Structure formats: C-alpha cells, structure tokens
mmCIF file of C-alpha atoms and ligand atoms in Angstrom:
data_model
loop_
_atom_site.group_PDB
_atom_site.id
_atom_site.type_symbol
_atom_site.label_atom_id
_atom_site.label_comp_id
_atom_site.label_asym_id
_atom_site.label_seq_id
_atom_site.Cartn_x
_atom_site.Cartn_y
_atom_site.Cartn_z
ATOM 1 C CA UNK A 14 36.093 -55.575 -5.915
ATOM 2 C CA UNK A 15 38.051 -52.784 -4.207
ATOM 3 C CA UNK A 16 39.596 -55.244 -1.726
ATOM 4 C CA UNK A 17 40.709 -57.578 -4.526
ATOM 5 C CA UNK A 18 42.243 -54.548 -6.242
ATOM 6 C CA UNK A 19 44.209 -53.559 -3.164
ATOM 7 C CA UNK A 20 45.370 -57.143 -2.549
ATOM 8 C CA UNK A 21 46.431 -57.384 -6.162
ATOM 9 C CA UNK A 22 48.305 -54.108 -5.828
ATOM 10 C CA UNK A 23 50.104 -55.299 -2.696
ATOM 11 C CA UNK A 24 51.089 -58.534 -4.460
ATOM 12 C CA UNK A 25 52.343 -56.449 -7.382
ATOM 13 C CA UNK A 26 54.498 -54.285 -5.052
ATOM 14 C CA UNK A 27 55.898 -57.421 -3.395
ATOM 15 C CA UNK A 28 56.821 -59.070 -6.636
ATOM 16 C CA UNK A 29 58.340 -55.924 -8.170
ATOM 17 C CA UNK A 30 60.465 -55.160 -5.100
ATOM 18 C CA UNK A 31 61.526 -58.769 -4.550
ATOM 19 C CA UNK A 32 62.441 -59.253 -8.177
ATOM 20 C CA UNK A 33 64.439 -56.023 -8.403
ATOM 21 C CA UNK A 34 66.255 -56.593 -5.104
ATOM 22 C CA UNK A 35 67.157 -60.256 -5.655
ATOM 23 C CA UNK A 36 68.131 -59.992 -9.278
ATOM 24 C CA UNK A 37 70.084 -56.775 -9.256
ATOM 25 C CA UNK A 38 71.441 -55.890 -5.843
ATOM 26 C CA UNK A 39 72.329 -59.202 -4.213
ATOM 27 C CA UNK A 40 76.016 -58.718 -4.841
ATOM 28 C CA UNK A 41 76.388 -55.572 -2.673
ATOM 29 C CA UNK A 42 76.785 -55.276 1.126
ATOM 30 C CA UNK A 43 73.758 -56.028 3.365
ATOM 31 C CA UNK A 44 73.427 -52.404 4.534
ATOM 32 C CA UNK A 45 73.558 -51.083 0.964
ATOM 33 C CA UNK A 46 71.049 -53.753 -0.030
ATOM 34 C CA UNK A 47 68.728 -52.687 2.819
ATOM 35 C CA UNK A 48 68.854 -49.041 1.696
ATOM 36 C CA UNK A 49 68.375 -49.940 -1.931
ATOM 37 C CA UNK A 50 65.428 -52.220 -1.092
ATOM 38 C CA UNK A 51 63.641 -49.399 0.716
ATOM 39 C CA UNK A 52 64.498 -46.819 -1.916
ATOM 40 C CA UNK A 53 62.861 -48.995 -4.533
ATOM 41 C CA UNK A 54 59.921 -49.861 -2.264
ATOM 42 C CA UNK A 55 59.201 -46.152 -1.710
ATOM 43 C CA UNK A 56 59.531 -45.508 -5.438
ATOM 44 C CA UNK A 57 57.085 -48.297 -6.298
ATOM 45 C CA UNK A 58 54.622 -47.148 -3.607
ATOM 46 C CA UNK A 59 54.745 -43.569 -4.873
ATOM 47 C CA UNK A 60 54.233 -44.713 -8.449
ATOM 48 C CA UNK A 61 51.236 -46.826 -7.471
ATOM 49 C CA UNK A 62 49.837 -44.060 -5.266
ATOM 50 C CA UNK A 63 49.907 -41.535 -8.089
ATOM 51 C CA UNK A 64 48.532 -44.016 -10.616
ATOM 52 C CA UNK A 65 45.271 -44.027 -8.620
ATOM 53 C CA UNK A 66 44.333 -47.548 -9.636
ATOM 54 C CA UNK A 67 42.563 -48.637 -6.491
ATOM 55 C CA UNK A 68 39.611 -47.271 -4.531
ATOM 56 C CA UNK A 69 40.265 -45.060 -1.494
ATOM 57 C CA UNK A 70 38.241 -44.855 1.645
ATOM 58 C CA UNK A 71 35.774 -46.001 2.701
ATOM 59 C CA UNK A 72 34.839 -42.358 3.289
ATOM 60 C CA UNK A 73 32.255 -41.125 5.766
ATOM 61 C CA UNK A 74 30.998 -37.530 5.915
ATOM 62 C CA UNK A 75 29.523 -36.281 9.187
ATOM 63 C CA UNK A 76 27.585 -33.056 8.676
ATOM 64 C CA UNK A 77 24.246 -31.302 9.073
ATOM 65 C CA UNK A 78 21.394 -32.016 6.651
ATOM 66 C CA UNK A 79 22.394 -29.273 4.219
ATOM 67 C CA UNK A 80 24.632 -28.888 1.161
ATOM 68 C CA UNK A 81 26.594 -26.096 2.866
ATOM 69 C CA UNK A 82 30.274 -26.872 3.276
ATOM 70 C CA UNK A 83 29.870 -30.400 1.875
ATOM 71 C CA UNK A 84 28.417 -29.583 -1.531
ATOM 72 C CA UNK A 85 31.742 -29.541 -3.370
ATOM 73 C CA UNK A 86 33.232 -32.634 -1.743
ATOM 74 C CA UNK A 87 30.089 -34.652 -2.473
ATOM 75 C CA UNK A 88 30.112 -33.612 -6.146
ATOM 76 C CA UNK A 89 33.820 -34.425 -6.321
ATOM 77 C CA UNK A 90 33.396 -37.909 -4.843
ATOM 78 C CA UNK A 91 30.443 -38.597 -7.141
ATOM 79 C CA UNK A 92 32.440 -37.520 -10.220
ATOM 80 C CA UNK A 93 35.414 -39.627 -9.149
ATOM 81 C CA UNK A 94 33.173 -42.693 -8.883
ATOM 82 C CA UNK A 95 33.894 -42.867 -5.161
ATOM 83 C CA UNK A 96 31.152 -44.073 -2.823
ATOM 84 C CA UNK A 97 30.785 -42.593 0.639
ATOM 85 C CA UNK A 98 28.602 -42.815 3.704
ATOM 86 C CA UNK A 99 26.785 -39.929 5.360
ATOM 87 C CA UNK A 100 26.119 -39.378 9.045
ATOM 88 C CA UNK A 101 23.522 -36.608 9.272
ATOM 89 C CA UNK A 102 23.591 -34.683 12.551
ATOM 90 C CA UNK A 103 20.423 -32.900 13.611
ATOM 91 C CA UNK A 104 20.331 -29.577 15.381
ATOM 92 C CA UNK A 105 19.069 -30.936 18.730
ATOM 93 C CA UNK A 106 21.809 -33.584 18.873
ATOM 94 C CA UNK A 107 24.486 -31.060 17.938
ATOM 95 C CA UNK A 108 23.326 -28.680 20.669
ATOM 96 C CA UNK A 109 23.944 -31.354 23.306
ATOM 97 C CA UNK A 110 27.614 -30.610 22.647
ATOM 98 C CA UNK A 111 29.106 -34.118 22.884
ATOM 99 C CA UNK A 112 29.962 -34.368 19.200
ATOM 100 C CA UNK A 113 31.150 -30.742 19.055
ATOM 101 C CA UNK A 114 33.602 -31.499 21.880
ATOM 102 C CA UNK A 115 35.248 -34.200 19.767
ATOM 103 C CA UNK A 116 35.732 -31.967 16.682
ATOM 104 C CA UNK A 117 39.158 -30.325 16.358
ATOM 105 C CA UNK A 118 37.628 -26.854 15.784
ATOM 106 C CA UNK A 119 34.253 -27.605 17.360
ATOM 107 C CA UNK A 120 32.684 -27.641 13.897
ATOM 108 C CA UNK A 121 31.572 -29.894 11.066
ATOM 109 C CA UNK A 122 32.079 -31.258 8.418
ATOM 110 C CA UNK A 123 34.229 -34.196 9.369
ATOM 111 C CA UNK A 124 35.577 -36.670 6.836
ATOM 112 C CA UNK A 125 36.680 -40.124 7.869
ATOM 113 C CA UNK A 126 38.955 -41.972 5.476
ATOM 114 C CA UNK A 127 39.167 -45.409 6.996
ATOM 115 C CA UNK A 128 40.456 -44.700 10.490
ATOM 116 C CA UNK A 129 41.745 -41.230 9.602
ATOM 117 C CA UNK A 130 39.602 -38.213 10.644
ATOM 118 C CA UNK A 131 39.857 -34.797 9.026
ATOM 119 C CA UNK A 132 38.096 -31.447 9.596
ATOM 120 C CA UNK A 133 37.912 -28.187 7.596
ATOM 121 C CA UNK A 134 36.116 -28.479 4.266
ATOM 122 C CA UNK A 135 39.005 -27.182 2.149
ATOM 123 C CA UNK A 136 41.511 -29.507 3.829
ATOM 124 C CA UNK A 137 39.073 -32.316 3.025
ATOM 125 C CA UNK A 138 38.913 -31.210 -0.618
ATOM 126 C CA UNK A 139 42.718 -31.193 -0.773
ATOM 127 C CA UNK A 140 42.884 -34.662 0.764
ATOM 128 C CA UNK A 141 40.433 -35.932 -1.852
ATOM 129 C CA UNK A 142 42.472 -34.132 -4.508
ATOM 130 C CA UNK A 143 45.596 -36.028 -3.444
ATOM 131 C CA UNK A 144 43.781 -39.360 -3.221
ATOM 132 C CA UNK A 145 42.051 -39.028 -6.569
ATOM 133 C CA UNK A 146 44.715 -37.382 -8.699
ATOM 134 C CA UNK A 147 42.838 -34.068 -8.824
ATOM 135 C CA UNK A 148 45.668 -31.860 -7.517
ATOM 136 C CA UNK A 149 47.581 -31.010 -10.706
ATOM 137 C CA UNK A 150 50.372 -32.774 -12.535
ATOM 138 C CA UNK A 151 53.256 -31.047 -10.731
ATOM 139 C CA UNK A 152 54.086 -28.622 -7.927
ATOM 140 C CA UNK A 153 53.304 -25.517 -9.942
ATOM 141 C CA UNK A 154 49.884 -26.752 -11.002
ATOM 142 C CA UNK A 155 49.204 -27.760 -7.376
ATOM 143 C CA UNK A 156 50.134 -24.237 -6.230
ATOM 144 C CA UNK A 157 47.811 -22.669 -8.819
ATOM 145 C CA UNK A 158 45.014 -25.031 -7.771
ATOM 146 C CA UNK A 159 45.575 -23.976 -4.133
ATOM 147 C CA UNK A 160 45.401 -20.335 -5.235
ATOM 148 C CA UNK A 161 42.117 -20.870 -7.090
ATOM 149 C CA UNK A 162 40.627 -22.820 -4.182
ATOM 150 C CA UNK A 163 41.495 -19.949 -1.838
ATOM 151 C CA UNK A 164 39.905 -17.521 -4.307
ATOM 152 C CA UNK A 165 36.713 -19.616 -4.300
ATOM 153 C CA UNK A 166 36.848 -19.650 -0.500
ATOM 154 C CA UNK A 167 36.895 -15.818 -0.426
ATOM 155 C CA UNK A 168 33.755 -15.755 -2.566
ATOM 156 C CA UNK A 169 32.125 -18.523 -0.513
ATOM 157 C CA UNK A 170 32.731 -16.570 2.711
ATOM 158 C CA UNK A 171 31.083 -13.436 1.229
ATOM 159 C CA UNK A 172 28.136 -15.565 0.108
ATOM 160 C CA UNK A 173 27.782 -17.264 3.525
ATOM 161 C CA UNK A 174 27.943 -13.901 5.310
ATOM 162 C CA UNK A 175 25.202 -12.504 3.082
ATOM 163 C CA UNK A 176 23.021 -15.636 3.480
ATOM 164 C CA UNK A 177 23.340 -15.931 7.268
ATOM 165 C CA UNK A 178 23.742 -12.308 8.351
ATOM 166 C CA UNK A 179 22.292 -9.879 5.846
ATOM 167 C CA UNK A 180 20.041 -11.686 3.400
ATOM 168 C CA UNK A 181 17.112 -9.288 3.678
ATOM 169 C CA UNK A 182 19.119 -6.092 3.631
ATOM 170 C CA UNK A 183 22.196 -7.123 1.619
ATOM 171 C CA UNK A 184 21.049 -9.527 -1.112
ATOM 172 C CA UNK A 185 20.533 -6.902 -3.838
ATOM 173 C CA UNK A 186 23.833 -5.144 -3.170
ATOM 174 C CA UNK A 187 25.566 -8.550 -3.166
ATOM 175 C CA UNK A 188 24.124 -9.468 -6.571
ATOM 176 C CA UNK A 189 25.063 -6.070 -7.988
ATOM 177 C CA UNK A 190 28.662 -6.496 -6.826
ATOM 178 C CA UNK A 191 28.926 -10.135 -7.923
ATOM 179 C CA UNK A 192 30.385 -9.471 -11.430
ATOM 180 C CA UNK A 193 33.402 -7.850 -9.749
ATOM 181 C CA UNK A 194 34.210 -11.247 -8.233
ATOM 182 C CA UNK A 195 33.094 -13.552 -11.043
ATOM 183 C CA UNK A 196 35.185 -11.704 -13.647
ATOM 184 C CA UNK A 197 38.400 -12.959 -11.978
ATOM 185 C CA UNK A 198 37.331 -16.596 -12.420
ATOM 186 C CA UNK A 199 36.111 -15.873 -15.953
ATOM 187 C CA UNK A 200 39.562 -14.504 -16.866
ATOM 188 C CA UNK A 201 41.395 -17.574 -15.529
ATOM 189 C CA UNK A 202 38.966 -19.961 -17.180
ATOM 190 C CA UNK A 203 39.121 -18.137 -20.524
ATOM 191 C CA UNK A 204 42.927 -18.049 -20.439
ATOM 192 C CA UNK A 205 43.376 -21.748 -19.657
ATOM 193 C CA UNK A 206 41.141 -22.810 -22.576
ATOM 194 C CA UNK A 207 40.746 -26.419 -21.366
ATOM 195 C CA UNK A 208 37.398 -25.870 -19.672
ATOM 196 C CA UNK A 209 39.051 -26.158 -16.237
ATOM 197 C CA UNK A 210 40.808 -23.667 -13.967
ATOM 198 C CA UNK A 211 44.230 -25.343 -14.074
ATOM 199 C CA UNK A 212 45.565 -28.108 -16.320
ATOM 200 C CA UNK A 213 43.339 -30.233 -18.501
ATOM 201 C CA UNK A 214 41.182 -32.132 -16.048
ATOM 202 C CA UNK A 215 39.065 -31.210 -13.032
ATOM 203 C CA UNK A 216 40.853 -30.456 -9.768
ATOM 204 C CA UNK A 217 39.291 -29.970 -6.350
ATOM 205 C CA UNK A 218 39.255 -26.213 -7.060
ATOM 206 C CA UNK A 219 37.014 -26.818 -10.089
ATOM 207 C CA UNK A 220 34.544 -28.784 -7.982
ATOM 208 C CA UNK A 221 34.525 -26.009 -5.388
ATOM 209 C CA UNK A 222 34.007 -23.298 -8.025
ATOM 210 C CA UNK A 223 31.326 -25.358 -9.768
ATOM 211 C CA UNK A 224 29.391 -25.818 -6.548
ATOM 212 C CA UNK A 225 29.620 -22.178 -5.530
ATOM 213 C CA UNK A 226 28.416 -21.160 -9.021
ATOM 214 C CA UNK A 227 25.426 -23.533 -8.770
ATOM 215 C CA UNK A 228 24.483 -21.775 -5.524
ATOM 216 C CA UNK A 229 24.850 -18.371 -7.147
ATOM 217 C CA UNK A 230 22.639 -19.425 -10.062
ATOM 218 C CA UNK A 231 19.918 -20.179 -7.490
ATOM 219 C CA UNK A 232 20.477 -16.732 -5.980
ATOM 220 C CA UNK A 233 20.440 -15.011 -9.383
ATOM 221 C CA UNK A 234 19.694 -17.159 -12.453
ATOM 222 C CA UNK A 235 21.247 -14.632 -14.871
ATOM 223 C CA UNK A 236 24.499 -14.106 -12.964
ATOM 224 C CA UNK A 237 26.632 -15.959 -15.540
ATOM 225 C CA UNK A 238 25.037 -14.433 -18.633
ATOM 226 C CA UNK A 239 27.953 -12.055 -19.175
ATOM 227 C CA UNK A 240 30.588 -14.716 -18.383
ATOM 228 C CA UNK A 241 30.690 -17.185 -21.310
ATOM 229 C CA UNK A 242 33.582 -19.318 -20.032
ATOM 230 C CA UNK A 243 31.979 -19.767 -16.616
ATOM 231 C CA UNK A 244 28.607 -20.491 -18.187
ATOM 232 C CA UNK A 245 30.111 -23.163 -20.415
ATOM 233 C CA UNK A 246 32.062 -24.565 -17.437
ATOM 234 C CA UNK A 247 28.858 -25.010 -15.417
ATOM 235 C CA UNK A 248 27.057 -26.597 -18.387
ATOM 236 C CA UNK A 249 29.894 -29.039 -19.064
ATOM 237 C CA UNK A 250 30.428 -29.966 -15.415
ATOM 238 C CA UNK A 251 26.669 -30.482 -14.973
ATOM 239 C CA UNK A 252 26.656 -32.787 -18.013
ATOM 240 C CA UNK A 253 29.477 -35.059 -16.799
ATOM 241 C CA UNK A 254 27.562 -38.335 -16.425
ATOM 242 C CA UNK A 255 28.390 -39.074 -12.776
ATOM 243 C CA UNK A 256 27.779 -35.456 -11.730
ATOM 244 C CA UNK A 257 24.472 -35.410 -13.626
ATOM 245 C CA UNK A 258 23.330 -38.604 -11.890
ATOM 246 C CA UNK A 259 24.287 -37.130 -8.518
ATOM 247 C CA UNK A 260 22.617 -33.744 -9.132
ATOM 248 C CA UNK A 261 19.444 -35.557 -10.278
ATOM 249 C CA UNK A 262 19.391 -37.802 -7.190
ATOM 250 C CA UNK A 263 16.907 -37.384 -4.353
ATOM 251 C CA UNK A 264 19.825 -37.504 -1.905
ATOM 252 C CA UNK A 265 21.124 -34.257 -3.417
ATOM 253 C CA UNK A 266 17.826 -32.542 -4.231
ATOM 254 C CA UNK A 267 16.288 -33.028 -0.809
ATOM 255 C CA UNK A 268 19.069 -31.093 0.954
ATOM 256 C CA UNK A 269 18.636 -27.325 1.374
ATOM 257 C CA UNK A 270 21.642 -25.266 0.282
ATOM 258 C CA UNK A 271 21.958 -23.468 3.611
ATOM 259 C CA UNK A 272 20.995 -24.119 7.238
ATOM 260 C CA UNK A 273 18.638 -21.119 7.572
ATOM 261 C CA UNK A 274 16.468 -21.875 4.529
ATOM 262 C CA UNK A 275 17.738 -18.830 2.584
ATOM 263 C CA UNK A 276 19.183 -19.318 -0.866
HETATM 264 C C1 LIG B 324 28.481 -24.513 10.039
HETATM 265 O O1 LIG B 324 31.263 -23.174 9.722
HETATM 266 O O2 LIG B 324 26.027 -25.972 7.578
HETATM 267 N N1 LIG B 324 30.704 -25.383 10.166
HETATM 268 C C2 LIG B 324 29.496 -25.108 10.718
HETATM 269 N N2 LIG B 324 28.406 -25.023 12.849
HETATM 270 C C3 LIG B 324 28.122 -25.502 14.158
HETATM 271 O O3 LIG B 324 28.560 -25.051 16.377
HETATM 272 N N3 LIG B 324 36.016 -23.437 8.119
HETATM 273 C C4 LIG B 324 35.101 -24.506 8.417
HETATM 274 C C5 LIG B 324 35.086 -25.465 7.241
HETATM 275 O O4 LIG B 324 35.312 -25.032 6.114
HETATM 276 C C6 LIG B 324 33.723 -23.948 8.641
HETATM 277 C C7 LIG B 324 32.848 -24.959 9.277
HETATM 278 C C8 LIG B 324 31.419 -24.504 9.356
HETATM 279 O O5 LIG B 324 34.861 -26.669 7.431
HETATM 280 S S1 LIG B 324 28.474 -24.676 8.270
HETATM 281 C C9 LIG B 324 29.299 -25.636 12.078
HETATM 282 O O6 LIG B 324 29.939 -26.596 12.446
HETATM 283 C C10 LIG B 324 28.850 -24.762 15.204
HETATM 284 O O7 LIG B 324 29.713 -23.919 14.913
HETATM 285 C C11 LIG B 324 27.009 -23.890 7.877
HETATM 286 C C12 LIG B 324 25.958 -24.923 8.139
HETATM 287 N N4 LIG B 324 25.075 -24.655 9.008
HETATM 288 C C13 LIG B 324 24.097 -25.710 9.317
HETATM 289 C C14 LIG B 324 23.248 -25.352 10.366
HETATM 290 C C15 LIG B 324 22.947 -24.031 10.754
HETATM 291 C C16 LIG B 324 21.683 -24.111 11.365
HETATM 292 C C17 LIG B 324 21.267 -25.451 11.403
HETATM 293 C C18 LIG B 324 22.249 -26.223 10.779
HETATM 294 C C19 LIG B 324 24.836 -25.180 13.291
HETATM 295 C C20 LIG B 324 24.280 -26.439 13.399
HETATM 296 C C21 LIG B 324 23.224 -26.336 14.105
HETATM 297 C C22 LIG B 324 23.037 -25.027 14.412
HETATM 298 C C23 LIG B 324 24.015 -24.309 13.971
HETATM 299 FE FE1 LIG B 324 22.979 -25.208 12.356
#
C-alpha cells in the first residue's frame, strides 16, 4: 500500500515536471531550461513533501524496555497512523558496551528511518514532526513549537532527576512545587484556545507535553485539578482514537515508566 503510494507519487512528479518543462520552456536556451527544470522539480518535491500524502519510514526504535524517553515518540507515531518496529535492549546486553560504542552520544533511544539513524529523543520528535506535518504551518509556529518542546524538556529533566536521584527524599517537595511549572503550560494552552499548544492541530510538543503529564498524573493523580486547560488537553488527547487504542494496548501497558521501577 505504502510502496504503491510512493511509486504513484514518483510517477506524479515525473509527469508534472515533464509536462511543465516540455510545454512551457522548450523555447529557451538549454542552460536556462536545465535551471528551470530543477527549479520546478524542487518546487514539486517540496509541495509533495509538505502534503504528507505517503507513509514515511519504516521506522525502528531501539531502546530499553521502558516508556522513558520514548513515550512521546511512540504516542506520536500511533496518533499519526505510522507503524514502527521496536528493538528492546536488555540491561545485560547494554552493559557489554558494543551497542553503546555505536551510539553517537553513547545513549539510547535511537530511531532508524529507513537507512537514516538518529539519536536524542527531542531531535527524533522534531524529525517526526517534519515528516508528519506536526511542526507548525510556518516558521513562527515552528519556533513556538520548539520553545514549548524545550519547556517540556526542562520539566522532564526535573522529573527524571527526582525519579532517579531523590525519589524517597524529594518526591513530596517535587509535588508541592509542581504547580509553579504546570501553570506556565496552563497559561499557553488557555491562551491558544484550540486545545493545543501552538496552532490548531497537535505538534510534537503537544505529544511530549501529553506524555509528561500522563507520567505526572501517575505521580500525583490530582496534579491537574487546578489546571482546567491542561486537564481538558489530557482528556481530549487520551480520547483521540489512535492514541486510545495505543494507550489501551498491552505493548504500552506492560512497559514501566522508568528504568528503576519508581513512578
Ligand atoms: C537513559 O539518558 O530509559 N538515555 C539513557 N542510558 C544508558 O549508558 N538526552 C538524551 C535523549 O533525550 C538522553 C538519553 C537517555 O535521548 S534514559 C541511556 O542511554 C547509558 O547512559 C532513562 C532510561 N533508563 C533505562 C534504564 C535504566 C536502568 C535500566 C534501564 C541504562 C540502561 C541500562 C542501565 C542503565 Fe538502565
């Protein structure tokens, strides 16, 4: 199905470029014609790329058997109707060091998109955002989406530090301080009024925020009670049919949130 779609797309590009070059620019010089041909080819390719009418990938995630840094990208791929493969790395294998030595920063996750390998979870989210038209409608929206993703990352880092380094001593203080971080996202969400952080459809920053909020609801089930826009956001994202199917799946439910069993 996907292959037929891509072949069809390639045929479409060929016919559009051939038609436009032979019918309208065959009276100019060969060098001008060459330039014009490529200008139009690039234009058509860009138009088709942004129209997102064929499947990307195939994608493969290599990561540990946890939600961790892959929670958001998995939810995003599920919501975009994109299938992916998982390579689950166990602790003993990782400790042998062979795989670590091949990773750009010595860490996972890794995303493979066909023959293209990418590390760093937020770079992966951005890549998926570009591939699946979830990176805003223009440069300004893209910049705001980047800003919100970085804001989510700041919260995620605080959460990870508490989970891995100070769960027993720092959990209560963390929960007490949480409203001082959530109120920033509440304000943006309330101001935009579309139910998403930026624009009128989900971007990769929304998937990242959604996933981090799900984790916080496990930590403290009442943490969104004073944040109506965030509460409604989580309810609506959870009810999107493809996200609901994914969150209800065994593949999702069987994975612990974090690698040390704390949540
Ligand atoms: C750990 O930190 O899952 N990657 C982690 N740890 C292995 O040797 N900035 C990037 C990014 O956004 C951060 C990557 C991230 O992509 S994620 C990694 O590669 C290393 O550094 C947290 C996570 N932990 C899973 C885990 C902890 C205990 C058991 C499984 C790590 C693997 C095996 C032991 C330690 Fe483990």
